[in-house]
Backbone as numpy.savetxt, mean C-alpha at the origin, in Angstrom:
# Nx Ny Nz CAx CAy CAz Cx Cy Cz
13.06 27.93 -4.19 13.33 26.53 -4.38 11.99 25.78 -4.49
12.16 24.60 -5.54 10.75 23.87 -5.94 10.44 23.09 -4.85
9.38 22.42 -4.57 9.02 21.20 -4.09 9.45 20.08 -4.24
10.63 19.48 -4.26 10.46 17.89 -5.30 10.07 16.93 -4.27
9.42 16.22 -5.34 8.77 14.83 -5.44 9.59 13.97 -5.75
10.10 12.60 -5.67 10.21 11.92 -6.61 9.21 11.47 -7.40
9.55 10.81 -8.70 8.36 10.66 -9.32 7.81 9.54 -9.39
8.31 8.36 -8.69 7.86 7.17 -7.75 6.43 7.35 -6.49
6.94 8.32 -5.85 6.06 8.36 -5.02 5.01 9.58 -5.87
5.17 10.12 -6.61 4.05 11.45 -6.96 3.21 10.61 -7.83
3.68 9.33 -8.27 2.88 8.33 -9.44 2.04 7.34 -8.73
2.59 7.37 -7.32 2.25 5.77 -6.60 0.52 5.99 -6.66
-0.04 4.88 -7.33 -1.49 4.53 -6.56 -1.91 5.10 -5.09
-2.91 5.67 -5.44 -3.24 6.33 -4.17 -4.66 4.95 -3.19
-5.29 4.41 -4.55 -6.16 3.05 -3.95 -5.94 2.06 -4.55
-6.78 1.15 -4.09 -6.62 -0.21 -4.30 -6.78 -0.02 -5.84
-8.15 0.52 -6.16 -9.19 0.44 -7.78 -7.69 1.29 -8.75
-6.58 1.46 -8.25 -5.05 2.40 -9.00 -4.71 1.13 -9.46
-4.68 0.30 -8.56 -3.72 -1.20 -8.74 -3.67 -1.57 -10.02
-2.58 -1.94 -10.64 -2.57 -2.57 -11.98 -1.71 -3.80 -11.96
-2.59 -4.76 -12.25 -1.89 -6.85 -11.70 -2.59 -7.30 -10.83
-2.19 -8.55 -10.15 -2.36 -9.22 -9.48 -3.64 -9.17 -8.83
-4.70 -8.90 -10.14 -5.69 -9.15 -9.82 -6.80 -9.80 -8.57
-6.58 -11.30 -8.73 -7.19 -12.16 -7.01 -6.12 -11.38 -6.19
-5.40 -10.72 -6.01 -4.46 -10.08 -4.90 -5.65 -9.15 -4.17
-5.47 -8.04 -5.56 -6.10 -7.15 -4.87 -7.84 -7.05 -5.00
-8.61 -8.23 -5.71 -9.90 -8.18 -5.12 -10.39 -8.61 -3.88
-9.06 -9.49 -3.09 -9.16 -9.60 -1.85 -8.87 -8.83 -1.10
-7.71 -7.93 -1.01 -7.52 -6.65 -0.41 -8.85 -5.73 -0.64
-9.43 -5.97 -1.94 -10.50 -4.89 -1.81 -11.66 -5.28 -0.83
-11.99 -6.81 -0.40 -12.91 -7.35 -0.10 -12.59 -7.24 1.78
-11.55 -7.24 2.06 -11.23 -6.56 3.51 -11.23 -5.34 3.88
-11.53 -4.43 2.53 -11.66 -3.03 2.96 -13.47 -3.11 2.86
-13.81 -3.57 2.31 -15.46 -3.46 1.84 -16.17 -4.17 3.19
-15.34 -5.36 4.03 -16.45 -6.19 4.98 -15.51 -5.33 6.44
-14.41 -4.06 6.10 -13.91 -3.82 7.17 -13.32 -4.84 8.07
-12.81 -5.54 7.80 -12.08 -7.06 8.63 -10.91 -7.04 7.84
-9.57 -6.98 8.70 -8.30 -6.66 8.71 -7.37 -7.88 9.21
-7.47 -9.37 8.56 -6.53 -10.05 8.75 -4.83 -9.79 9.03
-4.06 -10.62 9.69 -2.77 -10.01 9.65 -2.34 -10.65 8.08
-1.71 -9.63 7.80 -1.11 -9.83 6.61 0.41 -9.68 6.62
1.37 -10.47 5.91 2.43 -10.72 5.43 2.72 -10.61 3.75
2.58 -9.54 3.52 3.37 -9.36 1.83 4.74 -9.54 1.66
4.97 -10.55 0.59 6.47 -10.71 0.25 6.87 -10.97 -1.13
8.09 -10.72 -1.71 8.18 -10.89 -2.98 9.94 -9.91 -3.43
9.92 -10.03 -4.63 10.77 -9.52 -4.91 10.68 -8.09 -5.04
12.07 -6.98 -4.95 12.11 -5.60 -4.45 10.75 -5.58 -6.20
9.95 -4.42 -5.99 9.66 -3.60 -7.15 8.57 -3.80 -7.39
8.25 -5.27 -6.92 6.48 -5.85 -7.45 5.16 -5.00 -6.73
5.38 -4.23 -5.99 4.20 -3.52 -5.32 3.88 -3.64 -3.93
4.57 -4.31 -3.28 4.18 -4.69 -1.60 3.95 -3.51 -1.03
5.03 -2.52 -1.01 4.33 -1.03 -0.09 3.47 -0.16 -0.78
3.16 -0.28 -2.22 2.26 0.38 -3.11 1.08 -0.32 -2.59
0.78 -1.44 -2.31 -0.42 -2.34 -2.12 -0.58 -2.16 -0.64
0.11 -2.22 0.68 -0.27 -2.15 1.43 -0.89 -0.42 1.97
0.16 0.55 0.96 -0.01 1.98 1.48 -1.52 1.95 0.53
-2.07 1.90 -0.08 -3.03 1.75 -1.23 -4.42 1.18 0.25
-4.48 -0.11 0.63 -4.73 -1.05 1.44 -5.29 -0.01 2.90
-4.29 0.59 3.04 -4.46 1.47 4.40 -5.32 2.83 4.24
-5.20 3.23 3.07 -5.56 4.75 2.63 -6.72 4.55 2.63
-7.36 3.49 1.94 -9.05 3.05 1.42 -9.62 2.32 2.81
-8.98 1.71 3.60 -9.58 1.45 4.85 -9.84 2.58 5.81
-8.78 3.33 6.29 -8.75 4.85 7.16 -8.70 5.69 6.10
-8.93 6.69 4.74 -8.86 7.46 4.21 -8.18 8.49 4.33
-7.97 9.47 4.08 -6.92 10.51 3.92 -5.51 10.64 5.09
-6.31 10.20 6.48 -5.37 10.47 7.23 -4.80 8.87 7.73
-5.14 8.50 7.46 -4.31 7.10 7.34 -3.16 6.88 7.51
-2.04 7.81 7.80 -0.69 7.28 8.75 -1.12 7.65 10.23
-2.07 8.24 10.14 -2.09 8.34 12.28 -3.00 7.01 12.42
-3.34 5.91 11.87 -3.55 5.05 11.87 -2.90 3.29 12.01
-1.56 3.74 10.91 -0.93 2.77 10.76 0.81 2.74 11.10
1.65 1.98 11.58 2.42 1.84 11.97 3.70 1.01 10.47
4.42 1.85 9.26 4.42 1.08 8.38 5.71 0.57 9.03
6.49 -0.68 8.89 7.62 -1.34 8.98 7.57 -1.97 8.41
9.47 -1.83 6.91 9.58 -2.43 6.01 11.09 -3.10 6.03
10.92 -4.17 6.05 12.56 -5.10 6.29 13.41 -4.70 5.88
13.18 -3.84 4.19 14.20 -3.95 3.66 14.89 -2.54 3.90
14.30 -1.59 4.82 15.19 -0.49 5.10 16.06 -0.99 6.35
15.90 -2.56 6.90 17.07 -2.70 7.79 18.03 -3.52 7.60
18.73 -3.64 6.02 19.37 -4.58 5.37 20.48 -4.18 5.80
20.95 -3.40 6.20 22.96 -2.73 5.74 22.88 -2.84 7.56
């Protein structure tokens, strides 16, 4: 039996410099990974626009590879139902 991936997550941006849009978004995200200073942040928007692509992106380039023993992700919309 294969491995599967979906192909959402096997495509997702792995950094910030992946990001494609919202340009002033993410030269500020890049500019908190570069001075290391980690404001609290609140991303919001409609499902699809990039919020967990940008924050998982966000986390990876601040802590690098191992970056979930780092971060704690919680996302609203897996507590809708």
């Amino acid at each position: 039996m294969s491995d599967y991936t979906p192909w959402t997550e096997k495509y997702r941006p792995k950094s910030l410099k992946e990001l494609v849009g919202q340009k002033e978004t993410v030269a500020i995200l890049k500019a908190y990974v570069r001075e290391k200073n980690m404001p609290n942040l609140l991303f919001a928007g409609p499902p699809g626009i990039g919020k967990t692509t940008a924050a998982l992106a966000l986390a990876r380039d601040l802590y690098g590879e191992n970056y979930r023993e780092s971060i704690l992700e919680l996302n609203a919309s897996d507590e809708r139902g």
